[in-house]
PDB file of C-alpha atoms in Angstrom:
ATOM      1  CA  MET F  77     -80.920  28.158 119.523  1.00  0.00           C
ATOM      2  CA  THR F  78     -78.719  25.570 116.929  1.00  0.00           C
ATOM      3  CA  ALA F  79     -77.758  26.396 113.627  1.00  0.00           C
ATOM      4  CA  PRO F  80     -79.827  24.390 110.904  1.00  0.00           C
ATOM      5  CA  ALA F  81     -77.848  21.503 109.702  1.00  0.00           C
ATOM      6  CA  ILE F  82     -76.327  21.329 106.250  1.00  0.00           C
ATOM      7  CA  PRO F  83     -77.088  18.770 103.856  1.00  0.00           C
ATOM      8  CA  ALA F  84     -74.362  16.479 103.505  1.00  0.00           C
ATOM      9  CA  ALA F  85     -72.974  16.997  99.526  1.00  0.00           C
ATOM     10  CA  PRO F  86     -74.062  14.152  97.291  1.00  0.00           C
ATOM     11  CA  ILE F  87     -71.633  11.124  96.454  1.00  0.00           C
ATOM     12  CA  HIS F  88     -71.492  12.324  92.911  1.00  0.00           C
ATOM     13  CA  ALA F  89     -70.926  16.048  93.881  1.00  0.00           C
ATOM     14  CA  ARG F  90     -68.217  15.104  96.305  1.00  0.00           C
ATOM     15  CA  ARG F  91     -66.282  12.913  93.761  1.00  0.00           C
ATOM     16  CA  PRO F  92     -67.112  14.339  90.092  1.00  0.00           C
ATOM     17  CA  TRP F  93     -64.977  11.622  88.578  1.00  0.00           C
ATOM     18  CA  VAL F  94     -67.106   8.716  89.228  1.00  0.00           C
ATOM     19  CA  VAL F  95     -69.379   7.421  86.516  1.00  0.00           C
ATOM     20  CA  HIS F  96     -72.184   5.736  87.953  1.00  0.00           C
ATOM     21  CA  SER F  97     -73.361   3.138  85.870  1.00  0.00           C
ATOM     22  CA  ILE F  98     -76.842   0.829  86.138  1.00  0.00           C
ATOM     23  CA  LEU F  99     -75.030  -1.929  85.351  1.00  0.00           C
ATOM     24  CA  PRO F 100     -73.708  -3.653  88.840  1.00  0.00           C
ATOM     25  CA  GLY F 101     -70.301  -4.791  89.540  1.00  0.00           C
ATOM     26  CA  PHE F 102     -68.347  -1.899  88.140  1.00  0.00           C
ATOM     27  CA  GLY F 103     -65.729  -2.010  90.898  1.00  0.00           C
ATOM     28  CA  LEU F 104     -65.144  -5.587  90.642  1.00  0.00           C
ATOM     29  CA  SER F 105     -64.992  -5.775  87.057  1.00  0.00           C
ATOM     30  CA  LEU F 106     -62.537  -2.619  86.836  1.00  0.00           C
ATOM     31  CA  GLY F 107     -60.426  -4.405  89.635  1.00  0.00           C
ATOM     32  CA  ILE F 108     -60.332  -7.714  87.780  1.00  0.00           C
ATOM     33  CA  THR F 109     -59.665  -6.441  84.769  1.00  0.00           C
ATOM     34  CA  LEU F 110     -56.621  -3.918  86.017  1.00  0.00           C
ATOM     35  CA  ALA F 111     -55.149  -7.068  88.217  1.00  0.00           C
ATOM     36  CA  TYR F 112     -55.412  -9.044  84.796  1.00  0.00           C
ATOM     37  CA  LEU F 113     -53.518  -6.312  82.671  1.00  0.00           C
ATOM     38  CA  GLY F 114     -50.913  -5.380  85.282  1.00  0.00           C
ATOM     39  CA  ALA F 115     -50.033  -9.140  85.506  1.00  0.00           C
ATOM     40  CA  ILE F 116     -50.067 -10.252  81.929  1.00  0.00           C
ATOM     41  CA  VAL F 117     -49.049  -7.076  80.420  1.00  0.00           C
ATOM     42  CA  VAL F 118     -47.419  -4.370  82.655  1.00  0.00           C
ATOM     43  CA  LEU F 119     -45.547  -6.489  84.848  1.00  0.00           C
ATOM     44  CA  PRO F 120     -43.788  -8.399  82.060  1.00  0.00           C
ATOM     45  CA  LEU F 121     -42.926  -5.535  79.710  1.00  0.00           C
ATOM     46  CA  VAL F 122     -41.455  -3.668  82.755  1.00  0.00           C
ATOM     47  CA  ALA F 123     -39.135  -6.517  83.575  1.00  0.00           C
ATOM     48  CA  LEU F 124     -37.971  -6.289  79.743  1.00  0.00           C
ATOM     49  CA  ALA F 125     -37.650  -2.722  80.360  1.00  0.00           C
ATOM     50  CA  ILE F 126     -35.341  -3.390  83.505  1.00  0.00           C
ATOM     51  CA  ARG F 127     -33.275  -6.166  82.882  1.00  0.00           C
ATOM     52  CA  PRO F 128     -31.114  -4.849  79.783  1.00  0.00           C
ATOM     53  CA  TRP F 129     -29.656  -2.185  82.085  1.00  0.00           C
ATOM     54  CA  GLU F 130     -27.817  -4.932  84.055  1.00  0.00           C
ATOM     55  CA  LEU F 131     -25.286  -4.368  81.430  1.00  0.00           C
ATOM     56  CA  GLY F 132     -25.082  -0.542  82.085  1.00  0.00           C
ATOM     57  CA  LEU F 133     -26.125   2.276  79.338  1.00  0.00           C
ATOM     58  CA  ASP F 134     -22.675   1.372  77.374  1.00  0.00           C
ATOM     59  CA  GLY F 135     -23.281  -2.206  77.429  1.00  0.00           C
ATOM     60  CA  VAL F 136     -27.076  -2.161  76.214  1.00  0.00           C
ATOM     61  CA  TRP F 137     -25.693   0.219  73.107  1.00  0.00           C
ATOM     62  CA  ARG F 138     -22.976  -2.402  72.427  1.00  0.00           C
ATOM     63  CA  ALA F 139     -25.549  -5.375  72.524  1.00  0.00           C
ATOM     64  CA  LEU F 140     -27.897  -3.394  70.260  1.00  0.00           C
ATOM     65  CA  THR F 141     -25.429  -1.951  67.515  1.00  0.00           C
ATOM     66  CA  ALA F 142     -23.473  -5.367  67.265  1.00  0.00           C
ATOM     67  CA  PRO F 143     -23.540  -6.027  63.436  1.00  0.00           C
ATOM     68  CA  ARG F 144     -25.323  -9.157  64.186  1.00  0.00           C
ATOM     69  CA  VAL F 145     -28.329  -7.833  66.065  1.00  0.00           C
ATOM     70  CA  ALA F 146     -28.709  -4.840  63.740  1.00  0.00           C
ATOM     71  CA  ALA F 147     -28.730  -7.187  60.676  1.00  0.00           C
ATOM     72  CA  ALA F 148     -31.329  -9.639  62.341  1.00  0.00           C
ATOM     73  CA  LEU F 149     -33.640  -6.374  63.271  1.00  0.00           C
ATOM     74  CA  ARG F 150     -33.385  -5.045  60.181  1.00  0.00           C
ATOM     75  CA  LEU F 151     -34.175  -8.198  58.329  1.00  0.00           C
ATOM     76  CA  SER F 152     -37.120  -8.881  60.633  1.00  0.00           C
ATOM     77  CA  PHE F 153     -38.834  -5.579  60.686  1.00  0.00           C
ATOM     78  CA  GLY F 154     -37.916  -4.538  57.148  1.00  0.00           C
ATOM     79  CA  LEU F 155     -39.419  -7.849  55.670  1.00  0.00           C
ATOM     80  CA  SER F 156     -42.462  -7.599  58.102  1.00  0.00           C
ATOM     81  CA  ALA F 157     -43.033  -4.140  56.508  1.00  0.00           C
ATOM     82  CA  LEU F 158     -42.728  -5.198  53.155  1.00  0.00           C
ATOM     83  CA  ALA F 159     -44.995  -8.570  53.298  1.00  0.00           C
ATOM     84  CA  ALA F 160     -47.970  -6.198  55.534  1.00  0.00           C
ATOM     85  CA  LEU F 161     -47.667  -3.689  52.018  1.00  0.00           C
ATOM     86  CA  LEU F 162     -47.709  -6.586  49.400  1.00  0.00           C
ATOM     87  CA  ASN F 163     -50.627  -8.306  52.130  1.00  0.00           C
ATOM     88  CA  ALA F 164     -52.812  -5.161  51.019  1.00  0.00           C
ATOM     89  CA  PRO F 165     -53.692  -5.486  47.444  1.00  0.00           C
ATOM     90  CA  LEU F 166     -53.788  -9.252  47.815  1.00  0.00           C
ATOM     91  CA  GLY F 167     -56.082  -9.267  50.659  1.00  0.00           C
ATOM     92  CA  MET F 168     -58.140  -6.767  49.295  1.00  0.00           C
ATOM     93  CA  LEU F 169     -58.536  -8.553  45.882  1.00  0.00           C
ATOM     94  CA  LEU F 170     -59.172 -11.778  47.711  1.00  0.00           C
ATOM     95  CA  ALA F 171     -61.807 -10.204  50.268  1.00  0.00           C
ATOM     96  CA  TRP F 172     -63.453  -8.471  46.986  1.00  0.00           C
ATOM     97  CA  THR F 173     -63.654 -11.882  45.535  1.00  0.00           C
ATOM     98  CA  LEU F 174     -64.951 -13.384  48.550  1.00  0.00           C
ATOM     99  CA  THR F 175     -67.475 -10.781  48.991  1.00  0.00           C
ATOM    100  CA  ARG F 176     -68.811  -9.692  45.610  1.00  0.00           C
ATOM    101  CA  TYR F 177     -68.970 -13.279  43.523  1.00  0.00           C
ATOM    102  CA  GLU F 178     -70.558 -16.191  43.445  1.00  0.00           C
ATOM    103  CA  PHE F 179     -68.868 -19.077  42.213  1.00  0.00           C
ATOM    104  CA  PRO F 180     -67.993 -22.955  42.614  1.00  0.00           C
ATOM    105  CA  GLY F 181     -65.633 -23.668  45.602  1.00  0.00           C
ATOM    106  CA  ARG F 182     -66.150 -20.023  46.968  1.00  0.00           C
ATOM    107  CA  ARG F 183     -66.968 -21.502  50.476  1.00  0.00           C
ATOM    108  CA  ILE F 184     -63.758 -23.979  50.437  1.00  0.00           C
ATOM    109  CA  LEU F 185     -62.125 -20.859  49.448  1.00  0.00           C
ATOM    110  CA  ASP F 186     -63.244 -18.587  52.090  1.00  0.00           C
ATOM    111  CA  ALA F 187     -62.251 -21.425  54.778  1.00  0.00           C
ATOM    112  CA  LEU F 188     -58.512 -21.739  53.397  1.00  0.00           C
ATOM    113  CA  VAL F 189     -58.021 -18.245  54.219  1.00  0.00           C
ATOM    114  CA  ASP F 190     -58.106 -18.933  57.675  1.00  0.00           C
ATOM    115  CA  LEU F 191     -55.531 -22.049  57.327  1.00  0.00           C
ATOM    116  CA  PRO F 192     -52.814 -19.737  58.510  1.00  0.00           C
ATOM    117  CA  PHE F 193     -54.614 -19.447  61.742  1.00  0.00           C
ATOM    118  CA  ALA F 194     -55.219 -23.007  62.168  1.00  0.00           C
ATOM    119  CA  LEU F 195     -51.867 -24.374  61.322  1.00  0.00           C
ATOM    120  CA  PRO F 196     -49.389 -24.982  64.540  1.00  0.00           C
ATOM    121  CA  THR F 197     -46.258 -22.496  63.202  1.00  0.00           C
ATOM    122  CA  ALA F 198     -44.109 -25.666  62.865  1.00  0.00           C
ATOM    123  CA  VAL F 199     -46.416 -27.108  60.503  1.00  0.00           C
ATOM    124  CA  ALA F 200     -46.519 -23.997  58.388  1.00  0.00           C
ATOM    125  CA  GLY F 201     -42.945 -23.346  58.314  1.00  0.00           C
ATOM    126  CA  ILE F 202     -42.290 -27.462  57.433  1.00  0.00           C
ATOM    127  CA  ALA F 203     -44.569 -27.236  54.662  1.00  0.00           C
ATOM    128  CA  LEU F 204     -42.994 -23.912  53.198  1.00  0.00           C
ATOM    129  CA  THR F 205     -39.805 -25.436  53.301  1.00  0.00           C
ATOM    130  CA  ALA F 206     -40.989 -28.495  51.610  1.00  0.00           C
ATOM    131  CA  ILE F 207     -42.320 -26.226  48.504  1.00  0.00           C
ATOM    132  CA  TYR F 208     -39.944 -23.900  48.225  1.00  0.00           C
ATOM    133  CA  ALA F 209     -36.733 -25.588  48.906  1.00  0.00           C
ATOM    134  CA  PRO F 210     -34.401 -26.397  45.718  1.00  0.00           C
ATOM    135  CA  ASN F 211     -35.590 -29.690  45.272  1.00  0.00           C
ATOM    136  CA  GLY F 212     -39.338 -28.571  45.891  1.00  0.00           C
ATOM    137  CA  PRO F 213     -42.052 -28.187  43.237  1.00  0.00           C
ATOM    138  CA  LEU F 214     -41.735 -24.264  43.659  1.00  0.00           C
ATOM    139  CA  GLY F 215     -38.169 -24.083  44.646  1.00  0.00           C
ATOM    140  CA  SER F 216     -36.944 -26.058  41.695  1.00  0.00           C
ATOM    141  CA  LEU F 217     -39.115 -24.107  39.151  1.00  0.00           C
ATOM    142  CA  ALA F 218     -37.597 -20.955  41.022  1.00  0.00           C
ATOM    143  CA  ALA F 219     -34.092 -22.254  40.634  1.00  0.00           C
ATOM    144  CA  LYS F 220     -34.423 -22.610  36.738  1.00  0.00           C
ATOM    145  CA  LEU F 221     -35.120 -18.823  36.771  1.00  0.00           C
ATOM    146  CA  GLY F 222     -32.103 -18.420  38.882  1.00  0.00           C
ATOM    147  CA  LEU F 223     -34.256 -17.315  42.358  1.00  0.00           C
ATOM    148  CA  LYS F 224     -33.175 -18.871  45.792  1.00  0.00           C
ATOM    149  CA  THR F 225     -36.521 -19.232  47.659  1.00  0.00           C
ATOM    150  CA  ALA F 226     -35.952 -21.435  50.680  1.00  0.00           C
ATOM    151  CA  TYR F 227     -32.959 -20.491  53.089  1.00  0.00           C
ATOM    152  CA  SER F 228     -32.771 -16.696  51.624  1.00  0.00           C
ATOM    153  CA  PRO F 229     -34.549 -13.834  52.660  1.00  0.00           C
ATOM    154  CA  LEU F 230     -36.938 -14.180  49.865  1.00  0.00           C
ATOM    155  CA  GLY F 231     -38.262 -17.340  51.566  1.00  0.00           C
ATOM    156  CA  ILE F 232     -38.685 -15.252  54.824  1.00  0.00           C
ATOM    157  CA  PHE F 233     -40.687 -13.006  53.027  1.00  0.00           C
ATOM    158  CA  ILE F 234     -42.809 -15.461  51.601  1.00  0.00           C
ATOM    159  CA  ALA F 235     -43.475 -17.014  54.938  1.00  0.00           C
ATOM    160  CA  LEU F 236     -44.342 -13.761  56.274  1.00  0.00           C
ATOM    161  CA  VAL F 237     -46.702 -13.078  53.586  1.00  0.00           C
ATOM    162  CA  PHE F 238     -48.721 -16.421  54.044  1.00  0.00           C
ATOM    163  CA  ILE F 239     -49.163 -15.568  57.947  1.00  0.00           C
ATOM    164  CA  GLY F 240     -50.010 -12.109  57.513  1.00  0.00           C
ATOM    165  CA  LEU F 241     -52.604 -12.437  54.439  1.00  0.00           C
ATOM    166  CA  PRO F 242     -55.816 -13.658  56.560  1.00  0.00           C
ATOM    167  CA  PHE F 243     -55.696 -10.683  58.751  1.00  0.00           C
ATOM    168  CA  VAL F 244     -55.995  -8.082  55.658  1.00  0.00           C
ATOM    169  CA  VAL F 245     -58.772 -10.361  54.549  1.00  0.00           C
ATOM    170  CA  ARG F 246     -60.960 -10.721  57.393  1.00  0.00           C
ATOM    171  CA  SER F 247     -60.700  -7.054  58.204  1.00  0.00           C
ATOM    172  CA  LEU F 248     -62.180  -6.015  55.068  1.00  0.00           C
ATOM    173  CA  GLN F 249     -64.871  -8.640  54.569  1.00  0.00           C
ATOM    174  CA  PRO F 250     -67.048  -7.108  56.989  1.00  0.00           C
ATOM    175  CA  VAL F 251     -66.956  -3.899  55.748  1.00  0.00           C
ATOM    176  CA  LEU F 252     -67.159  -4.864  52.049  1.00  0.00           C
ATOM    177  CA  GLN F 253     -70.542  -6.592  53.127  1.00  0.00           C
ATOM    178  CA  GLU F 254     -71.872  -3.517  54.718  1.00  0.00           C
ATOM    179  CA  LEU F 255     -70.687  -1.059  51.691  1.00  0.00           C
ATOM    180  CA  ASP F 256     -73.914   0.444  49.918  1.00  0.00           C
ATOM    181  CA  ARG F 257     -73.569  -0.510  46.699  1.00  0.00           C
ATOM    182  CA  GLU F 258     -76.335   2.015  45.719  1.00  0.00           C
ATOM    183  CA  VAL F 259     -73.256   4.714  46.037  1.00  0.00           C
ATOM    184  CA  GLU F 260     -71.194   2.565  43.226  1.00  0.00           C
ATOM    185  CA  GLU F 261     -74.544   2.890  41.222  1.00  0.00           C
ATOM    186  CA  ALA F 262     -74.749   6.361  41.779  1.00  0.00           C
ATOM    187  CA  ALA F 263     -71.136   7.193  40.770  1.00  0.00           C
ATOM    188  CA  THR F 264     -71.639   5.466  37.947  1.00  0.00           C
ATOM    189  CA  THR F 265     -74.785   7.114  36.879  1.00  0.00           C
ATOM    190  CA  LEU F 266     -72.942  10.431  37.244  1.00  0.00           C
ATOM    191  CA  GLY F 267     -70.551   9.122  34.842  1.00  0.00           C
ATOM    192  CA  ALA F 268     -67.527   7.658  36.648  1.00  0.00           C
ATOM    193  CA  ASN F 269     -65.493   4.776  35.331  1.00  0.00           C
ATOM    194  CA  ALA F 270     -64.769   1.842  37.084  1.00  0.00           C
ATOM    195  CA  LEU F 271     -61.228   3.202  38.128  1.00  0.00           C
ATOM    196  CA  GLN F 272     -62.995   6.195  39.324  1.00  0.00           C
ATOM    197  CA  ARG F 273     -65.331   4.152  41.597  1.00  0.00           C
ATOM    198  CA  ALA F 274     -62.561   2.081  42.901  1.00  0.00           C
ATOM    199  CA  VAL F 275     -60.483   5.129  43.789  1.00  0.00           C
ATOM    200  CA  ARG F 276     -62.756   7.565  44.783  1.00  0.00           C
ATOM    201  CA  VAL F 277     -65.758   5.573  46.084  1.00  0.00           C
ATOM    202  CA  ILE F 278     -64.814   2.222  47.446  1.00  0.00           C
ATOM    203  CA  LEU F 279     -61.244   2.605  48.637  1.00  0.00           C
ATOM    204  CA  PRO F 280     -62.014   5.404  51.023  1.00  0.00           C
ATOM    205  CA  ALA F 281     -64.499   3.430  53.045  1.00  0.00           C
ATOM    206  CA  LEU F 282     -61.863   0.464  52.912  1.00  0.00           C
ATOM    207  CA  ALA F 283     -59.029   2.760  53.967  1.00  0.00           C
ATOM    208  CA  PRO F 284     -59.253   2.509  57.942  1.00  0.00           C
ATOM    209  CA  ALA F 285     -59.800  -1.354  57.910  1.00  0.00           C
ATOM    210  CA  LEU F 286     -57.093  -1.602  55.304  1.00  0.00           C
ATOM    211  CA  ILE F 287     -55.054   0.034  57.566  1.00  0.00           C
ATOM    212  CA  SER F 288     -55.846  -2.036  60.545  1.00  0.00           C
ATOM    213  CA  GLY F 289     -55.721  -5.437  58.630  1.00  0.00           C
ATOM    214  CA  ILE F 290     -51.708  -4.356  57.666  1.00  0.00           C
ATOM    215  CA  SER F 291     -51.178  -3.439  60.988  1.00  0.00           C
ATOM    216  CA  LEU F 292     -52.004  -6.879  62.059  1.00  0.00           C
ATOM    217  CA  ALA F 293     -50.317  -8.673  59.614  1.00  0.00           C
ATOM    218  CA  PHE F 294     -47.358  -6.278  60.470  1.00  0.00           C
ATOM    219  CA  ALA F 295     -47.268  -7.460  63.988  1.00  0.00           C
ATOM    220  CA  ARG F 296     -47.992 -10.561  63.289  1.00  0.00           C
ATOM    221  CA  ALA F 297     -44.963 -10.971  61.252  1.00  0.00           C
ATOM    222  CA  VAL F 298     -42.499  -9.152  63.495  1.00  0.00           C
ATOM    223  CA  GLY F 299     -42.572 -11.488  66.340  1.00  0.00           C
ATOM    224  CA  GLU F 300     -43.275 -14.759  63.858  1.00  0.00           C
ATOM    225  CA  TYR F 301     -40.848 -17.569  64.599  1.00  0.00           C
ATOM    226  CA  GLY F 302     -42.173 -21.320  63.855  1.00  0.00           C
ATOM    227  CA  SER F 303     -42.768 -20.832  60.358  1.00  0.00           C
ATOM    228  CA  VAL F 304     -40.046 -18.876  59.638  1.00  0.00           C
ATOM    229  CA  VAL F 305     -37.409 -20.762  61.389  1.00  0.00           C
ATOM    230  CA  PHE F 306     -37.295 -23.706  59.386  1.00  0.00           C
ATOM    231  CA  ILE F 307     -37.185 -21.970  55.310  1.00  0.00           C
ATOM    232  CA  ALA F 308     -34.926 -19.160  56.649  1.00  0.00           C
ATOM    233  CA  GLY F 309     -31.533 -21.036  56.324  1.00  0.00           C
ATOM    234  CA  ASN F 310     -30.485 -19.079  59.910  1.00  0.00           C
ATOM    235  CA  LEU F 311     -26.906 -17.363  58.656  1.00  0.00           C
ATOM    236  CA  PRO F 312     -26.224 -14.905  61.298  1.00  0.00           C
ATOM    237  CA  GLY F 313     -26.166 -11.512  59.349  1.00  0.00           C
ATOM    238  CA  LYS F 314     -28.061 -12.888  56.204  1.00  0.00           C
ATOM    239  CA  THR F 315     -31.188 -14.862  57.463  1.00  0.00           C
ATOM    240  CA  GLU F 316     -31.328 -14.502  61.227  1.00  0.00           C
ATOM    241  CA  ILE F 317     -34.509 -13.209  62.239  1.00  0.00           C
ATOM    242  CA  ALA F 318     -34.600 -11.266  65.451  1.00  0.00           C
ATOM    243  CA  PRO F 319     -36.720 -13.604  67.481  1.00  0.00           C
ATOM    244  CA  LEU F 320     -34.215 -16.679  66.530  1.00  0.00           C
ATOM    245  CA  LEU F 321     -31.351 -14.094  67.997  1.00  0.00           C
ATOM    246  CA  ILE F 322     -33.364 -13.540  71.068  1.00  0.00           C
ATOM    247  CA  VAL F 323     -33.714 -17.623  71.724  1.00  0.00           C
ATOM    248  CA  ILE F 324     -30.000 -17.873  71.060  1.00  0.00           C
ATOM    249  CA  LYS F 325     -28.906 -15.547  73.284  1.00  0.00           C
ATOM    250  CA  LEU F 326     -31.051 -17.453  75.953  1.00  0.00           C
ATOM    251  CA  GLU F 327     -29.525 -20.513  75.402  1.00  0.00           C
ATOM    252  CA  GLN F 328     -26.481 -18.868  75.836  1.00  0.00           C
ATOM    253  CA  TYR F 329     -27.590 -17.603  79.346  1.00  0.00           C
ATOM    254  CA  ASP F 330     -26.736 -13.980  78.071  1.00  0.00           C
ATOM    255  CA  TYR F 331     -30.437 -13.113  79.509  1.00  0.00           C
ATOM    256  CA  ALA F 332     -29.641  -9.040  79.511  1.00  0.00           C
ATOM    257  CA  GLY F 333     -28.464  -9.049  75.972  1.00  0.00           C
ATOM    258  CA  ALA F 334     -31.668 -10.820  75.139  1.00  0.00           C
ATOM    259  CA  ALA F 335     -33.753  -8.432  77.174  1.00  0.00           C
ATOM    260  CA  ALA F 336     -32.185  -5.964  75.092  1.00  0.00           C
ATOM    261  CA  VAL F 337     -33.068  -7.221  71.649  1.00  0.00           C
ATOM    262  CA  GLY F 338     -36.607  -7.457  72.926  1.00  0.00           C
ATOM    263  CA  LEU F 339     -37.045  -4.396  74.804  1.00  0.00           C
ATOM    264  CA  ALA F 340     -35.835  -2.819  71.052  1.00  0.00           C
ATOM    265  CA  MET F 341     -38.345  -4.708  69.314  1.00  0.00           C
ATOM    266  CA  VAL F 342     -41.000  -3.320  71.413  1.00  0.00           C
ATOM    267  CA  VAL F 343     -40.010   0.188  71.026  1.00  0.00           C
ATOM    268  CA  ILE F 344     -39.815  -0.302  67.304  1.00  0.00           C
ATOM    269  CA  SER F 345     -42.894  -2.383  67.010  1.00  0.00           C
ATOM    270  CA  PHE F 346     -44.605   0.467  69.570  1.00  0.00           C
ATOM    271  CA  GLY F 347     -43.648   3.462  67.524  1.00  0.00           C
ATOM    272  CA  SER F 348     -44.688   1.626  64.439  1.00  0.00           C
ATOM    273  CA  LEU F 349     -48.171   0.787  65.422  1.00  0.00           C
ATOM    274  CA  ALA F 350     -48.648   4.513  66.731  1.00  0.00           C
ATOM    275  CA  ALA F 351     -47.861   5.825  63.568  1.00  0.00           C
ATOM    276  CA  ILE F 352     -50.374   3.497  61.395  1.00  0.00           C
ATOM    277  CA  ASN F 353     -52.878   3.707  64.403  1.00  0.00           C
ATOM    278  CA  TRP F 354     -52.349   7.999  64.073  1.00  0.00           C
ATOM    279  CA  LEU F 355     -52.923   7.573  60.020  1.00  0.00           C
ATOM    280  CA  GLN F 356     -55.797   5.235  60.565  1.00  0.00           C
ATOM    281  CA  LEU F 357     -57.755   8.031  62.762  1.00  0.00           C
ATOM    282  CA  LEU F 358     -56.368  10.748  60.204  1.00  0.00           C
ATOM    283  CA  LEU F 359     -58.487   8.693  57.725  1.00  0.00           C
ATOM    284  CA  ALA F 360     -61.665   8.223  59.852  1.00  0.00           C
ATOM    285  CA  ARG F 361     -61.733  11.926  60.786  1.00  0.00           C
ATOM    286  CA  ARG F 362     -61.376  13.097  57.340  1.00  0.00           C
ATOM    287  CA  GLY F 363     -64.245  10.399  56.475  1.00  0.00           C
ATOM    288  CA  LYS F 364     -66.480  12.104  58.802  1.00  0.00           C
ATOM    289  CA  ALA F 365     -65.620  15.588  57.699  1.00  0.00           C
TER     290      ALA F 365
END
């Protein structure tokens, strides 16, 4: 007599990690996605992480702690953070105005918000320099007050605010449009004044989107080159940004040094965005609780 045949285990039992989908082509889509991410994102980052170590550990440390490099990194990340923080109240005010009020020219103003997206960065830099230069309309007015706008850190700050504002506005607008006004009316009937409604009702609902807009504005500002290089003045140690320093090192054929500065920017940016995303997740969990 022969033993009864044991039925083969189903595929999903033998491979419990496989998640079956009713949509066809999952394997092909996943393969294309991973290949695209590997070629466009992972491989360049791996090459960037490997190239600086041609200098050795001491060489990388000397390259990153050089006064010129340290000053450029402090300037880029410091002004980017300040510009993103300033864009938070400005973007919230502009998004609130465009969402809650009807007035002549509202559509034009709404379209102008996207202007930094549409303008080539070099055109934006030339326009800002023409406006804020010492002989420009706003630059000459600031000079009478004792302020130097163009060719100074203040000019860089203005350019970073200009390019980062649309990210905050466009992140907040959909949330404001979906925000139920009955909640605000209920808070009013319970005796809340305008400040209490803004702080306890509206701001908690906007917090995740606001942090997302701030992080996008910060990320854009850190890597901005075209709109900043014209108005900065590019004085080493004073108004020289990190992206420009990378370009200068490449022109000097110091590829390892340029990669070292780029790697430092990636590490600092990744840490900053990780902290911002953690804060956003924390606020979202508190909102659900």
